[in-house]
Short mmCIF file of C-alpha atoms and ligand atoms in Angstrom, two decimals:
data_model
loop_
_atom_site.label_atom_id
_atom_site.label_comp_id
_atom_site.label_asym_id
_atom_site.label_seq_id
_atom_site.Cartn_x
_atom_site.Cartn_y
_atom_site.Cartn_z
CA MET D 250 29.61 31.49 11.18
CA MET D 251 26.08 30.14 10.58
CA ASP D 252 23.74 31.56 13.12
CA LYS D 253 21.88 28.62 14.32
CA THR D 254 19.04 30.15 15.93
CA SER D 255 15.43 28.51 15.12
CA GLU D 256 14.36 31.76 13.25
CA ASN D 257 17.54 31.83 11.40
CA LEU D 258 16.59 27.16 10.46
CA LYS D 259 13.41 28.01 9.88
CA GLN D 260 15.38 30.76 7.37
CA ILE D 261 17.78 28.53 5.66
CA TRP D 262 14.93 25.62 5.86
CA ASN D 263 12.73 28.03 3.47
CA GLU D 264 14.84 29.60 0.83
CA ALA D 265 16.31 25.04 0.41
CA LEU D 266 13.52 24.27 -0.51
CA GLU D 267 12.42 26.51 -2.83
CA ASP D 268 15.65 25.19 -4.66
CA VAL D 269 14.95 21.63 -3.96
CA LYS D 270 10.58 22.02 -5.05
CA LYS D 271 12.46 24.05 -7.81
CA ALA D 272 14.93 21.25 -9.03
CA ILE D 273 12.77 18.07 -8.41
CA GLY D 274 9.18 19.48 -10.06
CA SER D 275 5.98 20.45 -7.52
CA SER D 276 4.58 17.06 -7.16
CA ASP D 277 7.52 14.55 -6.20
CA TYR D 278 8.18 17.77 -3.64
CA GLU D 279 4.74 17.27 -2.50
CA THR D 280 4.51 14.34 -1.67
CA TRP D 281 8.75 13.95 -0.01
CA ILE D 282 10.10 17.17 0.47
CA SER D 283 6.94 19.13 2.25
CA LYS D 284 7.05 16.90 5.46
CA LEU D 285 10.35 17.13 6.28
CA TYR D 286 11.55 19.85 8.76
CA LEU D 287 16.05 21.17 9.36
CA ILE D 288 16.53 20.26 13.55
CA GLU D 289 19.58 21.21 13.16
CA ILE D 290 23.05 22.39 11.89
CA ASP D 291 25.67 20.46 13.90
CA ASP D 292 29.27 20.70 12.21
CA ASP D 293 29.16 19.51 8.56
CA THR D 294 26.40 17.98 8.82
CA ALA D 295 22.00 19.39 8.87
CA LYS D 296 19.75 16.98 10.42
CA ILE D 297 15.79 16.73 9.03
CA SER D 298 12.72 15.78 9.89
CA ALA D 299 10.90 12.87 8.60
CA PRO D 300 7.42 12.19 9.62
CA THR D 301 8.03 8.34 8.89
CA LYS D 302 11.18 5.95 7.61
CA TYR D 303 9.53 5.25 4.59
CA ILE D 304 9.17 8.50 3.77
CA GLY D 305 13.24 9.25 5.19
CA ASP D 306 15.27 6.63 3.30
CA ASN D 307 13.25 6.97 -0.15
CA VAL D 308 13.96 10.86 0.64
CA SER D 309 17.85 9.96 1.29
CA TRP D 310 18.02 8.13 -1.53
CA ARG D 311 16.47 10.34 -4.16
CA TYR D 312 16.93 13.83 -2.92
CA ALA D 313 20.14 13.43 -0.85
CA ASP D 314 22.49 15.52 -3.10
CA ILE D 315 20.00 17.93 -4.04
CA ILE D 316 19.04 18.86 -0.11
CA VAL D 317 22.99 19.46 0.50
CA LYS D 318 22.99 22.00 -2.72
CA ALA D 319 19.77 23.46 -1.88
CA LEU D 320 21.11 24.13 1.86
CA ASN D 321 24.51 24.38 0.56
CA SER D 322 23.09 27.85 -1.12
CA SER D 323 21.76 29.24 1.54
CA GLY D 324 24.59 29.53 2.89
CA CYS D 325 24.93 26.29 4.29
CA ASN D 326 28.62 24.79 4.04
CA ILE D 327 27.12 21.19 4.90
CA SER D 328 28.18 18.00 3.74
CA TYR D 329 26.37 15.49 5.67
CA LEU D 330 22.70 15.19 5.96
CA ASN D 331 21.04 13.14 8.89
CA ILE D 332 17.53 12.56 7.79
CA ASP D 333 15.78 11.37 11.79
CA ALA D 334 14.47 8.29 10.16
CA TYR D 335 18.61 6.74 9.38
CA ASP D 336 16.99 4.91 13.13
CA ASN D 337 16.45 1.42 10.99
CA ASN D 338 19.71 1.86 9.58
CA ASN D 339 19.46 1.58 5.80
CA VAL D 340 21.11 4.27 4.24
CA GLU D 341 24.26 3.68 5.36
CA ILE D 342 26.86 7.53 4.72
CA ILE D 343 30.84 5.68 3.80
CA GLU D 344 32.16 7.56 6.55
CA LYS D 345 35.39 9.49 6.37
CA SER D 346 37.38 6.42 8.32
CA ASP D 347 36.87 4.41 4.32
CA LYS D 348 41.05 5.38 4.18
CA LYS D 349 41.06 5.73 0.78
CA THR D 350 38.09 7.67 0.21
CA PRO D 351 38.48 11.73 0.09
CA LYS D 352 37.71 13.13 2.88
CA ASN D 353 35.68 15.11 0.55
CA LEU D 354 34.53 13.02 -1.14
CA ALA D 355 33.21 11.05 1.82
CA SER D 356 28.94 12.70 1.51
CA MET D 357 28.69 11.26 -2.28
CA THR D 358 28.82 8.45 -1.39
CA ILE D 359 25.70 7.81 0.45
CA LEU D 360 24.65 4.40 -0.35
CA ASP D 361 21.02 2.44 0.60
CA LYS D 362 21.33 -0.76 2.16
CA LYS D 363 18.98 -2.36 0.29
CA PHE D 364 20.10 -2.16 -2.80
CA THR D 365 22.49 -4.99 -3.03
CA PHE D 366 22.49 -8.31 -5.25
CA LYS D 367 21.00 -10.37 -3.13
CA ASN D 368 18.03 -7.75 -2.73
CA PHE D 369 17.91 -7.65 -6.95
CA ILE D 370 15.17 -10.25 -8.38
CA VAL D 371 15.96 -11.47 -11.93
CA GLY D 372 13.57 -11.71 -14.47
CA LYS D 373 13.83 -11.58 -18.56
CA PRO D 374 13.91 -7.37 -18.57
CA ASN D 375 17.00 -6.97 -16.20
CA GLU D 376 19.15 -10.63 -16.73
CA PHE D 377 21.48 -8.84 -18.63
CA ALA D 378 21.53 -5.79 -17.09
CA TYR D 379 22.38 -8.23 -13.54
CA ALA D 380 25.14 -10.33 -15.57
CA ALA D 381 27.28 -7.83 -16.67
CA ALA D 382 26.98 -5.80 -13.06
CA MET D 383 27.89 -9.42 -11.48
CA ARG D 384 30.45 -9.48 -13.39
CA VAL D 385 32.21 -6.28 -13.33
CA ALA D 386 31.53 -6.37 -9.19
CA GLU D 387 33.35 -9.72 -9.26
CA SER D 388 36.61 -8.73 -11.64
CA ASP D 389 39.02 -7.81 -10.46
CA THR D 390 41.12 -5.79 -13.69
CA PRO D 391 38.14 -3.75 -14.96
CA ALA D 392 35.88 -6.17 -17.28
CA PHE D 393 34.38 -4.15 -19.40
CA ASN D 394 35.39 0.62 -19.52
CA PRO D 395 32.79 1.24 -19.55
CA LEU D 396 29.97 0.00 -17.82
CA PHE D 397 26.47 1.20 -19.61
CA LEU D 398 23.28 0.08 -18.09
CA TYR D 399 20.78 2.19 -19.35
CA GLY D 400 16.29 1.89 -18.29
CA GLY D 401 13.28 3.81 -18.54
CA VAL D 402 13.01 5.64 -14.76
CA GLY D 403 12.23 3.49 -11.97
CA LEU D 404 13.75 0.05 -13.52
CA GLY D 405 16.57 -1.00 -10.50
CA LYS D 406 19.70 1.50 -12.56
CA THR D 407 20.45 2.74 -9.24
CA HIS D 408 19.82 -0.27 -7.70
CA LEU D 409 22.17 -2.19 -9.77
CA MET D 410 25.42 0.52 -8.98
CA HIS D 411 24.88 0.25 -6.14
CA ALA D 412 24.89 -3.42 -5.37
CA ILE D 413 28.33 -2.92 -7.26
CA ALA D 414 29.20 -0.66 -4.51
CA TRP D 415 28.57 -3.00 -1.75
CA HIS D 416 29.62 -6.06 -3.26
CA ILE D 417 33.32 -4.79 -3.68
CA LYS D 418 33.31 -2.30 -0.47
CA GLU D 419 33.28 -6.73 1.05
CA SER D 420 34.72 -8.26 -1.38
CA HIS D 421 37.75 -6.14 -1.72
CA PRO D 422 37.47 -3.19 1.27
CA GLU D 423 40.89 -1.67 -0.52
CA LYS D 424 39.00 -0.78 -2.97
CA SER D 425 38.23 2.86 -3.60
CA PHE D 426 35.43 4.19 -5.45
CA ILE D 427 32.73 6.93 -5.85
CA TYR D 428 29.36 6.56 -6.39
CA LEU D 429 27.89 10.01 -7.85
CA SER D 430 25.02 11.10 -9.29
CA ALA D 431 26.04 13.10 -12.77
CA GLU D 432 24.06 16.38 -11.21
CA LYS D 433 26.73 15.97 -7.38
CA PHE D 434 29.21 16.21 -10.35
CA MET D 435 28.56 19.19 -11.96
CA TYR D 436 28.13 20.56 -9.10
CA LEU D 437 30.99 19.90 -7.62
CA PHE D 438 33.04 20.78 -10.95
CA ILE D 439 31.23 24.15 -11.74
CA LYS D 440 31.88 24.11 -7.81
CA SER D 441 35.84 24.10 -8.24
CA LEU D 442 35.63 26.37 -10.80
CA ARG D 443 34.23 28.96 -9.41
CA TYR D 444 36.49 28.44 -6.52
CA LYS D 445 39.84 28.24 -8.89
CA ASP D 446 39.86 24.57 -7.19
CA ALA D 447 39.73 22.81 -10.40
CA MET D 448 42.97 20.62 -9.22
CA SER D 449 42.37 19.60 -6.61
CA PHE D 450 38.72 18.11 -8.40
CA LYS D 451 40.92 16.70 -10.64
CA GLU D 452 42.31 15.09 -7.49
CA MET D 453 39.61 13.78 -5.98
CA PHE D 454 38.64 10.98 -8.90
CA ARG D 455 42.43 10.42 -10.12
CA ASN D 456 42.91 8.19 -7.59
CA VAL D 457 39.62 6.45 -7.43
CA ASP D 458 39.94 2.97 -8.21
CA VAL D 459 36.85 2.67 -9.44
CA LEU D 460 34.07 5.32 -10.15
CA MET D 461 30.13 4.94 -10.86
CA ILE D 462 28.23 8.02 -12.46
CA ASP D 463 24.27 7.95 -12.18
CA ASP D 464 22.05 9.40 -14.81
CA VAL D 465 24.48 11.45 -17.19
CA GLN D 466 21.46 12.00 -19.50
CA PHE D 467 22.29 14.87 -17.50
CA ILE D 468 24.96 16.17 -18.46
CA GLY D 469 24.26 16.81 -22.07
CA GLY D 470 24.24 20.16 -23.34
CA LYS D 471 26.52 21.23 -20.51
CA ASP D 472 30.07 21.58 -22.51
CA THR D 473 32.19 22.29 -20.12
CA THR D 474 31.64 19.56 -18.13
CA GLN D 475 31.55 16.98 -20.77
CA GLU D 476 35.55 18.23 -21.67
CA GLU D 477 36.03 17.68 -17.63
CA PHE D 478 34.29 14.74 -17.72
CA PHE D 479 35.90 13.46 -20.93
CA HIS D 480 38.95 14.00 -19.61
CA THR D 481 38.92 12.62 -16.32
CA PHE D 482 37.05 9.43 -18.02
CA ASN D 483 39.75 9.31 -20.33
CA GLU D 484 42.69 9.48 -17.56
CA LEU D 485 40.53 6.77 -15.28
CA VAL D 486 40.58 4.03 -18.46
CA ASP D 487 44.10 5.27 -19.10
CA ASN D 488 44.89 4.04 -16.01
CA ASN D 489 42.77 1.08 -16.45
CA ARG D 490 40.39 1.97 -13.36
CA GLN D 491 36.68 0.58 -13.69
CA ILE D 492 33.67 3.16 -14.66
CA ILE D 493 29.88 2.16 -14.64
CA LEU D 494 27.47 4.94 -16.23
CA SER D 495 24.30 4.59 -15.91
CA ALA D 496 21.60 6.80 -18.73
CA ASP D 497 17.85 6.77 -18.80
CA LYS D 498 19.02 6.01 -22.72
CA SER D 499 21.62 4.52 -24.94
CA PRO D 500 24.78 6.17 -25.51
CA SER D 501 23.83 7.30 -29.38
CA ASP D 502 21.26 8.71 -28.10
CA LEU D 503 21.39 10.62 -25.40
CA ASP D 504 21.00 14.80 -26.53
CA GLY D 505 23.36 18.08 -26.59
CA MET D 506 26.45 14.97 -25.85
CA GLU D 507 29.73 16.23 -28.37
CA GLU D 508 29.62 12.90 -30.62
CA ARG D 509 33.27 12.07 -29.76
CA LEU D 510 31.70 11.36 -26.09
CA ARG D 511 28.70 9.40 -27.00
CA SER D 512 31.26 7.07 -29.32
CA ARG D 513 33.30 6.98 -26.66
CA LEU D 514 30.89 6.17 -23.45
CA GLY D 515 29.51 2.44 -25.92
CA TRP D 516 33.23 1.27 -26.64
CA GLY D 517 32.36 -1.06 -23.37
CA LEU D 518 29.50 -2.70 -23.02
CA VAL D 519 26.46 -1.51 -23.08
CA ALA D 520 23.35 -2.76 -21.25
CA ASP D 521 19.65 -2.62 -21.33
CA ILE D 522 17.03 -3.08 -18.43
CA HIS D 523 13.83 -3.27 -19.86
CA PRO D 524 10.48 -2.82 -19.11
CA THR D 525 9.52 -4.91 -16.18
CA ASN D 526 6.36 -7.72 -17.62
CA TYR D 527 3.67 -9.64 -15.02
CA GLU D 528 6.61 -12.10 -13.39
CA LEU D 529 9.39 -9.54 -12.95
CA ARG D 530 6.56 -7.68 -11.45
CA LEU D 531 5.22 -10.27 -9.01
CA GLY D 532 8.48 -12.15 -8.21
CA ILE D 533 9.32 -8.17 -6.73
CA LEU D 534 6.43 -7.90 -4.93
CA GLN D 535 6.46 -11.49 -3.68
CA SER D 536 10.31 -11.09 -2.33
CA LYS D 537 9.32 -7.42 -1.15
CA ALA D 538 5.72 -9.05 0.77
CA LYS D 539 7.67 -11.02 2.29
CA LYS D 540 9.69 -8.08 4.87
CA HIS D 541 6.62 -7.12 5.57
CA LYS D 542 4.86 -8.36 9.08
CA VAL D 543 0.93 -7.84 7.74
CA LYS D 544 -0.31 -10.91 5.73
CA ILE D 545 -0.30 -9.57 2.15
CA PRO D 546 -2.68 -12.40 -0.11
CA ASN D 547 -1.51 -13.41 -3.22
CA GLU D 548 -4.36 -12.93 -5.33
CA VAL D 549 -3.30 -8.98 -4.23
CA LEU D 550 -0.07 -9.27 -4.95
CA GLU D 551 -1.29 -10.29 -8.73
CA PHE D 552 -4.35 -7.94 -8.85
CA LEU D 553 -0.62 -5.41 -8.34
CA SER D 554 1.11 -6.23 -10.68
CA MET D 555 -1.10 -7.11 -13.04
CA LYS D 556 -2.26 -2.90 -12.91
CA ILE D 557 0.79 -1.13 -12.28
CA THR D 558 2.58 -1.52 -15.22
CA SER D 559 4.58 1.64 -14.98
CA ASN D 560 7.57 1.34 -13.85
CA ILE D 561 9.08 -0.88 -9.89
CA ARG D 562 9.21 2.65 -8.20
CA GLU D 563 5.81 2.62 -8.30
CA LEU D 564 4.71 -1.28 -7.86
CA GLU D 565 6.97 -0.55 -4.31
CA GLY D 566 5.71 2.82 -3.82
CA ALA D 567 1.64 -0.03 -3.91
CA LEU D 568 2.50 -2.60 -1.77
CA ASN D 569 4.23 -0.71 1.06
CA ARG D 570 0.62 1.80 0.52
CA VAL D 571 -1.31 -0.99 0.85
CA VAL D 572 0.50 -2.33 3.54
CA ALA D 573 0.72 1.36 5.35
CA HIS D 574 -3.27 1.55 5.60
CA ALA D 575 -3.10 -1.71 6.26
CA THR D 576 -1.59 -1.41 9.34
CA LEU D 577 -2.57 1.73 10.19
CA VAL D 578 -6.47 1.15 10.45
CA GLY D 579 -6.11 -2.53 11.15
CA LYS D 580 -7.95 -3.28 7.98
CA THR D 581 -7.64 -6.71 6.03
CA ILE D 582 -5.91 -6.47 3.01
CA THR D 583 -8.44 -7.82 -0.08
CA ILE D 584 -7.72 -6.83 -4.05
CA ASP D 585 -11.42 -4.37 -2.52
CA MET D 586 -9.63 -2.39 -0.30
CA ALA D 587 -6.34 -1.99 -2.41
CA SER D 588 -8.87 -0.88 -5.61
CA ASP D 589 -10.03 1.70 -3.24
CA VAL D 590 -6.51 2.83 -1.43
CA LEU D 591 -4.29 2.71 -4.64
CA ARG D 592 -7.06 4.47 -6.70
CA ASP D 593 -5.42 7.30 -8.71
CA LEU D 594 -2.04 5.19 -8.96
CA LEU D 595 -4.78 3.13 -10.77
CA ARG D 596 -5.85 5.32 -12.32
CA SER D 597 -2.49 6.80 -14.16
CA ASN D 598 -1.64 3.85 -15.15
CA GLU D 599 -4.41 2.70 -17.30
CA LYS D 600 -4.05 5.69 -19.02
CA TYR D 601 -1.90 3.77 -21.01
CA ILE D 602 -4.51 1.19 -21.79
CA THR D 603 -6.33 3.57 -25.01
CA MET D 604 -10.10 2.59 -26.47
CA ASP D 605 -7.88 1.72 -29.87
CA LEU D 606 -5.31 -0.35 -27.92
CA ILE D 607 -8.30 -2.53 -26.98
CA GLN D 608 -10.21 -2.48 -29.71
CA ARG D 609 -6.97 -3.93 -31.81
CA LYS D 610 -6.55 -6.85 -29.48
CA VAL D 611 -9.92 -7.93 -29.56
CA CYS D 612 -9.56 -8.28 -33.22
CA GLU D 613 -7.20 -10.11 -33.46
CA PHE D 614 -8.00 -12.26 -30.63
CA TYR D 615 -11.81 -12.80 -32.62
CA ASN D 616 -10.15 -12.21 -35.65
CA ILE D 617 -12.40 -10.14 -37.34
CA LYS D 618 -11.99 -6.18 -39.04
CA LEU D 619 -11.37 -3.65 -37.22
CA SER D 620 -15.05 -1.91 -38.96
CA ASP D 621 -17.07 -5.11 -37.94
CA LEU D 622 -16.64 -4.16 -35.46
CA THR D 623 -17.40 -1.19 -35.11
CA SER D 624 -20.48 -2.01 -37.56
CA ALA D 625 -24.14 -2.77 -36.35
CA LYS D 626 -23.42 -6.89 -38.21
CA ARG D 627 -25.66 -8.84 -35.39
CA GLN D 628 -23.58 -12.31 -36.28
CA LYS D 629 -23.09 -13.84 -33.29
CA ALA D 630 -19.37 -13.94 -33.67
CA ILE D 631 -18.60 -10.11 -34.36
CA ALA D 632 -21.47 -9.20 -31.59
CA THR D 633 -19.33 -11.23 -28.55
CA ALA D 634 -16.71 -9.46 -29.76
CA ARG D 635 -18.10 -6.49 -30.03
CA HIS D 636 -19.53 -7.03 -26.28
CA VAL D 637 -15.74 -8.39 -24.80
CA ALA D 638 -14.28 -4.63 -26.47
CA MET D 639 -16.78 -1.87 -24.38
CA TYR D 640 -16.94 -5.28 -21.75
CA LEU D 641 -13.21 -4.67 -21.55
CA ALA D 642 -13.20 -0.35 -22.01
CA LYS D 643 -15.46 0.00 -19.94
CA GLN D 644 -13.38 -2.32 -17.34
CA LEU D 645 -9.48 -0.76 -17.90
CA THR D 646 -10.50 2.58 -19.04
CA THR D 647 -11.95 5.63 -17.34
CA LYS D 648 -13.92 6.58 -20.67
CA SER D 649 -17.87 6.82 -19.74
CA LEU D 650 -20.23 4.92 -21.37
CA PRO D 651 -21.45 7.17 -23.29
CA ASP D 652 -17.64 7.82 -24.59
CA ILE D 653 -17.09 4.08 -25.12
CA GLY D 654 -20.84 3.93 -27.59
CA ARG D 655 -19.10 7.09 -30.06
CA ASN D 656 -15.89 4.85 -30.15
CA PHE D 657 -18.28 2.15 -31.58
CA GLY D 658 -19.66 3.50 -34.64
CA GLY D 659 -21.49 5.82 -32.86
CA LYS D 660 -23.55 3.63 -30.22
CA ASP D 661 -25.49 5.19 -27.28
CA HIS D 662 -24.82 4.04 -23.27
CA SER D 663 -27.55 2.01 -22.55
CA THR D 664 -25.75 -0.28 -25.72
CA VAL D 665 -23.01 -0.62 -24.00
CA ILE D 666 -24.08 -1.56 -20.31
CA HIS D 667 -25.82 -4.00 -22.17
CA ALA D 668 -22.54 -5.04 -23.23
CA VAL D 669 -21.28 -5.21 -20.10
CA LYS D 670 -24.08 -7.16 -18.29
CA LYS D 671 -24.20 -10.28 -21.52
CA VAL D 672 -20.06 -10.53 -21.02
CA LYS D 673 -20.45 -9.97 -16.42
CA GLU D 674 -23.83 -13.14 -17.39
CA ASN D 675 -20.46 -14.85 -19.48
CA ILE D 676 -18.23 -14.70 -17.40
CA ALA D 677 -20.61 -16.46 -14.82
CA LYS D 678 -21.63 -19.64 -16.39
CA ASP D 679 -18.99 -20.02 -19.22
CA ARG D 680 -16.10 -21.39 -17.50
CA GLU D 681 -13.76 -20.72 -21.34
CA PHE D 682 -15.52 -17.87 -21.87
CA ALA D 683 -13.81 -16.51 -18.59
CA THR D 684 -10.34 -17.78 -19.41
CA ASN D 685 -10.40 -16.46 -22.75
CA LEU D 686 -11.24 -13.44 -21.05
CA GLU D 687 -8.02 -12.73 -18.83
CA ILE D 688 -5.41 -14.36 -21.52
CA LEU D 689 -6.99 -11.51 -23.15
CA THR D 690 -7.00 -8.66 -20.19
CA LYS D 691 -3.48 -9.94 -19.69
CA SER D 692 -2.89 -9.68 -23.06
CA ILE D 693 -4.15 -5.68 -22.81
CA GLU D 694 -2.04 -4.68 -19.50
CA ASN D 695 0.98 -5.73 -20.31
P1 ADP T 1048 16.28 3.66 -11.26
O1 ADP T 1048 17.63 3.92 -10.60
O2 ADP T 1048 16.35 2.88 -13.00
O3 ADP T 1048 14.71 5.01 -11.82
P2 ADP T 1048 15.79 2.23 -8.99
O4 ADP T 1048 17.50 1.73 -8.85
O5 ADP T 1048 16.15 3.96 -8.71
O6 ADP T 1048 15.63 2.28 -10.20
O7 ADP T 1048 14.81 1.23 -8.13
C1 ADP T 1048 13.50 1.87 -8.48
C2 ADP T 1048 12.92 1.15 -7.08
O8 ADP T 1048 12.33 0.32 -7.67
C3 ADP T 1048 13.86 0.60 -5.89
O9 ADP T 1048 13.35 0.76 -4.71
C4 ADP T 1048 14.40 -0.46 -5.93
O10 ADP T 1048 15.17 -1.41 -5.08
C5 ADP T 1048 13.05 -0.82 -7.18
N1 ADP T 1048 14.03 -2.12 -8.17
C6 ADP T 1048 14.48 -1.89 -9.00
N2 ADP T 1048 14.52 -2.83 -10.30
C7 ADP T 1048 14.49 -4.43 -9.38
C8 ADP T 1048 14.61 -5.89 -9.15
N3 ADP T 1048 14.99 -6.56 -9.97
N4 ADP T 1048 14.40 -5.79 -7.79
C9 ADP T 1048 13.83 -5.74 -7.03
N5 ADP T 1048 13.49 -4.42 -6.96
C10 ADP T 1048 14.05 -3.61 -7.63
MG1 MG T 1049 18.28 6.14 -10.12
#
């Protein structure tokens, strides 16, 4: 039995934190985990306090598995996390009362209440994956087996899987389903080997109607786990159970995956989620903005959609930060305020825009040669394009003026200052020029 004195808890927590940090990296650790602490361990539940609901929610859906695992390896024997910010009920742990779900599986299926079909904004980049997920959720017999969702980080894979689970839970309460990360799958498998309990591991999965495993790229390279996964997979498919998988790559690109498994994974329906476009980003922000109490001008949403192109998770995070800031210090939300609050994020999103890209796009737009752009030629068309390219380099990258000058055939910084000034003057007095510049900027940013 565990001694539950606070000293002891502290020690357990510190040990677990080390593991979590190793698992997720120090930057995510600082953002999400470092501000949490363990309040108590009550039977099979660890009570953890988070500073805000936002952090609590995020930790719950991102890291619950990892934290449970870390706590268990530092001597606990828990199945549940109860993060303080649960008050608002955003995360639901499917309780043991789900009769068909074996008891020891209850803690795996942690679903985020926000991740529903209703809350999923559909656009060109994700419409196919959305339709496929919907189809699987609504089918009585397996529609495609497996449904394999893939796409880059933060583009909505987990959201769609949870949405399928919620849908099944509502429309087919008699069906059992399991949602878990591939990491958790491996962890359970390895644990079952250690305790010589592989049979009960198999039992857990054998009777489930719908099995969802998130981020299966992590199974790559782990031979025994792969083997087990393959067997579980085949058995379920043979018994006409639905399997849904996600990964950051298509089945054929999964590293370290055995060939037979790789090819088997591609037998069903493979649906990819493409990187976002401006319209989708704006649609998502507009829908999220409605849920906040403060007023967020549309131009700020447009600004964020234009600037934060990496993924939806970052985009949401940006909006939340702006709102939190406005609420805390009682400021109204403006573009200036947002760019100030998000300085670091905007900078990291900018790093994808290179000088090279700007120059290429400007040359395409003005239909001139790259060698003209970096020459000293003074024809009006060429000079204008050069000014615009320098101006955009100043606006869209973090390069210094001398640096920018050097990239234009060794001009000095005063030439760049002059170019920026010229372009600003033109924007002010020439409507068509301003519109063109806007279009050009968008094409570089997307
Ligand atoms: P992934 O699993 O692909 O890394 P997630 O499913 O965790 O990404 O999504 C990251 C965040 O973005 C989540 O908060 C999710 O709700 C949100 N999100 C992703 N796609 C959409 C969408 N189409 N509409 C609304 N929110 C979305
Ligand atoms: Mg995910």
